[in-house]
Every structure is written in C-alpha cells, then in structure tokens.
Amino acid sequence: MERFLNRLERGFLLVDNEGKVVFVNEYLIRKDLVSEEWKGKRYYEALRNLDLIRIVHDTFAESKGQEHTFTHREEWFRAVSLFDGEVFMEVNPISEAVRTEEKAREFLANATHELKTPLAVIKGVLETLYEEEEEGNKRDMILKALKRTENLINVVESLYMLISLERGGVKNIRPLNLREVIEEVLSELGNEIRIKGINVELEVPEDFRVEADPDKFFLMVKNIVDNAVRYNVEGGKVWIRAYTRDGRKVIEVEDTGKGIGPRQIPLIFEPFFRSSEERGLGIGLAISRRIAEFHGGKIEVESELGKGSLFRIVL
C-alpha cells in the first residue's frame, strides 16, 4: 500500500491520536509541504505550511473532518481531512482553471453569507414595527416588506446551500428516523396543506431509518413534498412511501397534480430552471438532486401531464 500511495500525484498524511505523524507519502515531501525528517515528530513540527497545520489542528479540535483550499510555493491545493481518533488527510493539486472557478464560488459564498446577518436584523426590526403599529394601512405595508425580506432570506439561504453542495464539503452522517423527519416536514407545510385541502397519506414504517446529514436530508425531503403540495390540485392527494429495495433505501412522494411534460423532465433539476407558470428562484429541485448525490444517491421522476408526478429518492 505504501508503494502504491507513493506513486500517486496527490498527498496523503496520517497523524495519530497523540498528534504524531505516522505516515507521509513522497508527494507531500516533493512539494515541500512536509519536512523530510518527519518521522516521530508532532504534526506542527513536520508540516511546512501553516494552512495544513491549522487544518489538522481544527480536525482534532472539532473532532470532525475539514476541507480547505490553500496555496504553497505559488501552487494551489485542496486538503480534505477525516477524523476517527486519528487524522487522515488527502491533498490534491488544483489547476488554474479550477482555481478561477473556485474563487468565483468563494466570492458568491462569502457574499451570500455576509447578507444573512443584515437581512436577519431587517427582519427583526420589521417584526417589531409590525407588532407596535396600530394603523391598518401601515401594518399592511410593513407586512408586505416583511414578506419580501423573508423571501430574500430564503433566496440567500438557498443560494448558499447550492454553492456549498457544489463545493462538496464534510459529511455529518448519522441515523435518522424517516417518519419523524417527514412529520416535521408536514408540520412546517401544514398551513399550505390545509389551504389547498390536500389529503396526505403516510406509508412509512415507524422504525424506518436512513443514514444521512440531518439538515441537508430534511431540506431535500421538504423541497420534494413542498412541490407535491404546491403544484397539486385543490383537494388533491399526496402519498409518501418508504421501503428497502436491493439493499437501498427508497422514499417516494407521489401527487395528483398537473404533472410535468416529457420535454421538461430532463431540465427540472437544473439550477434556475422554471416553467412559464412557476414563481420563485427555481433551485429547489437542483438543491435536492445535489443533496441526494451528496449522500451517494439519486432522484428519479415519473410524471404525466394532467395526472400527477412521482419523485423517488434512492439512497
């Protein structure tokens, strides 16, 4: 194995639970990222790049993997670490084209992140003004501004999530009770379900579990169920099912809505795609597909115009 790793054009590093370097492949030494005299040394003595030292430190400190892009000797690298008592790290070179694309993503990610706090403050101020205002017309104007602000917050959060998924990232996978997740989703969508008179049939075993990142998995399920409600007919039905097939977990969301045309099905998972009748940013399904891929899964679609759609999440 050591001979194989030494032949690869990317770096591998292993640090034990005492902070001592126990393995370095030749790539890291050749790129001057690790000292040739690394054996028996602590990682902060052996590593010759402050960013790498910080990544190892943060992995130990937070007891979870990290992912960072850094530069060394005018070359760009991406380091991904894993934590299991010890720290294992892979370091990959980044081409200039990839780096340019990465910088664009970083700018958009930073911009959306920086917008979160001022938008939250504006929302808080509007909520206070709405509660204190007694005049009807002014309350209506404040309420409209509040709804627009909430919509903008949703757009910013959706963009940030999409960028994060595009960049990969560390997985926080743990067992989840699917029925509990779906019941929470239905609770959040309860108002929309009641307004449209949708009948939801839940065919999910009480003990059905999936291995997933809690926040991302919840968002994926919510997006799919929200679409089944939003594009359904008045008084329509939604079925939510779960079962195991060929060792994989399958979640189905079927509706009696207007359906999707065969020409549109290949496009609905593309970011910012919307039909002429839709409102919104058009990234909900794009995010959902990337969350499924993030978990090593996929989303399948079956639909017929005028009869409804079936979305199938396979993990």
XYZ file of C-alpha atoms in Angstrom:
315
model
C 0.000 0.000 0.000
C 2.824 2.426 0.863
C 4.466 1.852 -2.540
C 1.139 2.486 -4.273
C 0.476 5.742 -2.361
C 3.982 6.977 -3.105
C 3.321 6.665 -6.843
C 0.230 8.892 -6.794
C 0.332 12.570 -7.773
C -1.504 13.677 -4.660
C -0.618 13.758 -0.991
C -1.593 11.541 1.924
C -0.929 12.221 5.594
C -1.777 10.292 8.765
C -1.472 11.783 12.263
C -2.102 9.578 15.307
C -4.195 10.478 18.350
C -1.117 11.911 20.080
C -0.518 14.370 17.265
C 2.473 12.480 15.826
C 2.911 11.996 12.089
C 2.899 8.264 11.309
C 2.705 8.340 7.508
C 3.551 10.770 4.713
C 3.760 9.862 1.044
C 6.529 11.158 -1.215
C 4.295 13.692 -2.989
C 4.000 15.868 0.152
C 7.769 15.818 0.650
C 8.422 16.594 -3.011
C 6.083 19.590 -2.831
C 7.874 20.758 0.337
C 4.634 20.510 2.327
C 6.251 18.156 4.846
C 9.817 18.027 6.132
C 11.951 15.064 5.046
C 12.677 14.441 8.764
C 9.010 13.939 9.690
C 9.244 10.596 11.455
C 8.394 10.752 15.153
C 7.588 14.466 15.044
C 4.403 16.289 16.004
C 2.374 17.488 13.046
C 3.137 21.168 13.761
C 6.865 20.348 13.639
C 6.720 18.208 10.495
C 4.353 20.265 8.336
C 5.836 23.198 6.449
C 2.607 25.050 5.663
C 0.588 26.987 8.225
C -2.720 26.228 6.480
C -2.087 22.490 6.708
C -1.164 22.824 10.375
C -4.405 24.708 11.020
C -6.475 22.072 9.197
C -5.012 19.270 11.319
C -5.487 21.338 14.474
C -9.125 22.146 13.619
C -9.840 18.496 12.790
C -8.631 17.444 16.232
C -10.302 20.391 17.988
C -13.715 19.846 16.379
C -13.480 16.043 16.123
C -14.708 16.178 12.537
C -13.299 16.445 9.037
C -12.337 19.705 7.368
C -11.963 20.921 3.775
C -9.854 23.906 2.746
C -8.117 25.386 -0.278
C -4.643 26.831 0.266
C -1.508 27.950 -1.571
C 2.126 26.850 -1.155
C 5.132 27.819 -3.280
C 2.772 29.542 -5.768
C 0.741 26.354 -6.247
C -2.855 25.785 -5.187
C -4.055 22.712 -3.262
C -7.248 21.407 -1.710
C -6.938 19.455 1.543
C -9.686 17.181 2.886
C -9.307 15.630 6.322
C -11.182 12.832 8.086
C -11.328 12.196 11.820
C -11.539 8.838 13.592
C -9.421 9.399 16.671
C -6.584 9.889 14.205
C -6.452 12.426 11.372
C -6.182 11.248 7.774
C -5.714 13.886 5.100
C -5.676 13.913 1.315
C -4.063 16.862 -0.505
C -4.862 17.422 -4.190
C -3.327 19.938 -6.623
C -5.692 22.476 -8.209
C -5.270 23.731 -11.773
C -5.520 27.454 -12.544
C -8.850 26.956 -14.336
C -10.290 25.110 -11.366
C -8.889 27.745 -9.023
C -10.575 30.538 -11.011
C -13.885 28.716 -10.758
C -13.260 28.103 -7.063
C -12.597 31.819 -6.488
C -15.900 32.677 -8.156
C -17.711 30.215 -5.901
C -15.902 31.556 -2.853
C -16.925 35.122 -3.727
C -20.584 34.128 -4.150
C -20.484 32.026 -0.982
C -18.951 34.894 1.005
C -21.410 37.401 -0.446
C -24.443 35.291 0.439
C -23.018 34.568 3.885
C -22.450 38.270 4.557
C -26.041 39.063 3.556
C -27.519 36.747 6.182
C -26.866 38.932 9.226
C -28.164 42.293 7.890
C -31.250 40.587 6.455
C -31.937 38.944 9.814
C -31.622 42.355 11.509
C -34.012 43.955 8.988
C -36.493 41.142 9.542
C -36.311 41.631 13.308
C -36.878 45.376 13.002
C -39.873 44.869 10.695
C -41.396 42.306 13.049
C -41.078 44.776 15.940
C -42.607 47.604 13.902
C -45.470 45.355 12.824
C -46.283 44.405 16.419
C -46.156 48.010 17.629
C -48.039 49.642 14.724
C -51.784 50.095 15.233
C -52.810 51.810 12.000
C -54.141 49.254 9.496
C -52.598 50.658 6.301
C -49.152 50.962 7.836
C -49.386 47.424 9.237
C -50.188 46.139 5.733
C -47.189 47.948 4.250
C -44.878 46.622 6.968
C -46.249 43.104 6.469
C -45.523 43.282 2.727
C -41.968 44.450 3.433
C -41.583 41.642 5.975
C -42.723 39.004 3.467
C -40.336 40.362 0.817
C -37.495 40.233 3.337
C -38.349 36.635 4.257
C -38.386 35.724 0.563
C -34.971 37.325 0.113
C -33.628 35.434 3.137
C -34.886 32.174 1.581
C -33.177 33.059 -1.717
C -29.868 33.810 0.030
C -30.014 30.611 2.097
C -30.890 28.552 -0.982
C -28.001 30.030 -2.976
C -25.617 29.412 -0.080
C -26.759 25.793 0.206
C -26.402 25.248 -3.553
C -22.868 26.660 -3.547
C -21.926 24.547 -0.531
C -23.193 21.401 -2.243
C -21.356 22.259 -5.461
C -18.137 22.564 -3.459
C -18.631 19.200 -1.760
C -17.856 19.509 1.917
C -17.652 17.382 5.005
C -20.480 14.944 5.660
C -22.232 14.839 9.021
C -23.908 11.464 8.581
C -25.940 9.822 11.326
C -29.018 7.556 11.656
C -32.343 9.372 11.219
C -35.890 8.182 11.816
C -37.548 8.905 8.477
C -41.077 9.082 9.840
C -40.037 11.746 12.358
C -38.358 13.770 9.588
C -41.454 13.588 7.377
C -43.790 14.505 10.232
C -41.643 17.591 10.896
C -41.805 18.496 7.190
C -45.605 18.101 7.169
C -45.826 20.267 10.286
C -43.894 23.090 8.579
C -46.066 22.795 5.461
C -49.276 22.403 7.475
C -50.725 25.791 6.530
C -50.263 25.226 2.780
C -51.699 21.705 3.073
C -54.798 22.986 4.887
C -55.380 25.902 2.477
C -55.374 23.586 -0.562
C -57.266 20.818 1.226
C -54.574 18.253 0.404
C -55.009 14.749 1.811
C -51.624 13.281 2.768
C -51.268 9.509 3.137
C -48.158 8.460 5.030
C -46.985 4.916 4.274
C -43.712 4.952 6.214
C -42.881 2.317 8.875
C -42.396 3.713 12.382
C -38.838 2.336 12.615
C -37.654 3.156 9.074
C -34.175 4.674 9.344
C -31.761 6.289 6.908
C -28.107 7.294 7.227
C -27.989 10.971 6.293
C -26.871 14.501 7.110
C -29.836 15.821 9.180
C -30.074 19.380 7.816
C -29.452 18.514 4.176
C -31.740 15.468 4.224
C -34.558 17.470 5.812
C -34.245 20.174 3.150
C -34.314 17.606 0.332
C -37.474 15.911 1.645
C -39.127 19.272 2.342
C -38.442 20.514 -1.208
C -39.948 17.388 -2.781
C -43.039 17.357 -0.526
C -43.494 21.125 -0.917
C -43.610 20.729 -4.706
C -46.151 17.903 -4.373
C -48.391 20.261 -2.379
C -47.741 23.470 -4.328
C -48.399 22.027 -7.795
C -51.291 19.817 -6.733
C -54.966 20.436 -7.468
C -57.374 21.745 -4.839
C -58.412 18.821 -2.648
C -55.721 16.603 -4.184
C -53.740 13.775 -2.622
C -50.099 13.160 -1.747
C -48.691 9.740 -0.934
C -45.388 9.424 0.931
C -43.917 5.921 0.994
C -40.693 4.312 2.142
C -39.246 0.848 1.591
C -35.987 -1.001 1.007
C -35.111 -2.266 -2.486
C -31.940 -4.198 -3.346
C -30.345 -3.024 -0.109
C -31.063 0.661 -0.790
C -33.480 2.993 0.972
C -36.266 4.338 -1.235
C -38.554 7.278 -0.440
C -41.418 8.084 -2.810
C -43.550 11.232 -2.967
C -46.495 10.953 -5.372
C -49.138 13.587 -6.105
C -52.280 14.173 -8.144
C -51.042 17.488 -9.543
C -50.743 18.898 -13.036
C -47.715 16.760 -13.916
C -44.564 17.561 -15.882
C -44.175 17.402 -19.649
C -41.643 14.893 -21.069
C -39.516 17.711 -22.513
C -39.248 19.437 -19.149
C -38.324 16.405 -17.028
C -34.612 16.478 -18.054
C -34.477 20.203 -17.170
C -36.248 20.432 -13.808
C -33.091 19.642 -11.808
C -31.057 22.384 -13.482
C -30.417 25.498 -11.325
C -32.757 28.424 -12.070
C -34.987 26.442 -14.449
C -38.637 27.485 -14.250
C -41.621 26.897 -16.475
C -43.548 29.966 -17.588
C -46.176 29.339 -14.884
C -43.785 28.985 -11.941
C -42.671 31.600 -9.463
C -39.539 31.627 -7.359
C -35.836 31.125 -7.989
C -36.087 27.643 -9.492
C -33.325 25.967 -7.470
C -35.283 23.762 -5.037
C -35.033 20.615 -7.163
C -31.435 21.434 -8.140
C -30.544 21.532 -4.445
C -32.486 18.317 -3.801
C -30.663 16.425 -6.539
C -27.281 17.576 -5.258
C -28.217 16.568 -1.705
C -29.146 13.103 -2.985
C -25.793 12.890 -4.811
C -24.057 14.181 -1.678
C -25.397 11.034 0.030
C -24.358 8.776 -2.853
C -27.936 8.554 -4.097
C -30.194 9.874 -6.849
C -33.697 11.187 -7.545
C -35.911 9.571 -10.191
C -39.044 11.148 -11.708
C -42.145 9.662 -13.284
C -44.800 12.087 -14.477
C -47.707 12.524 -16.864
C -49.391 15.801 -17.733
C -52.765 16.143 -16.041
C -52.268 13.072 -13.835
C -49.510 13.956 -11.401
C -45.892 13.139 -10.594
C -43.868 10.658 -8.583
C -40.456 11.616 -7.204
C -38.330 8.717 -5.962
C -35.306 9.326 -3.713
C -32.916 6.350 -3.765
C -30.140 6.316 -1.143
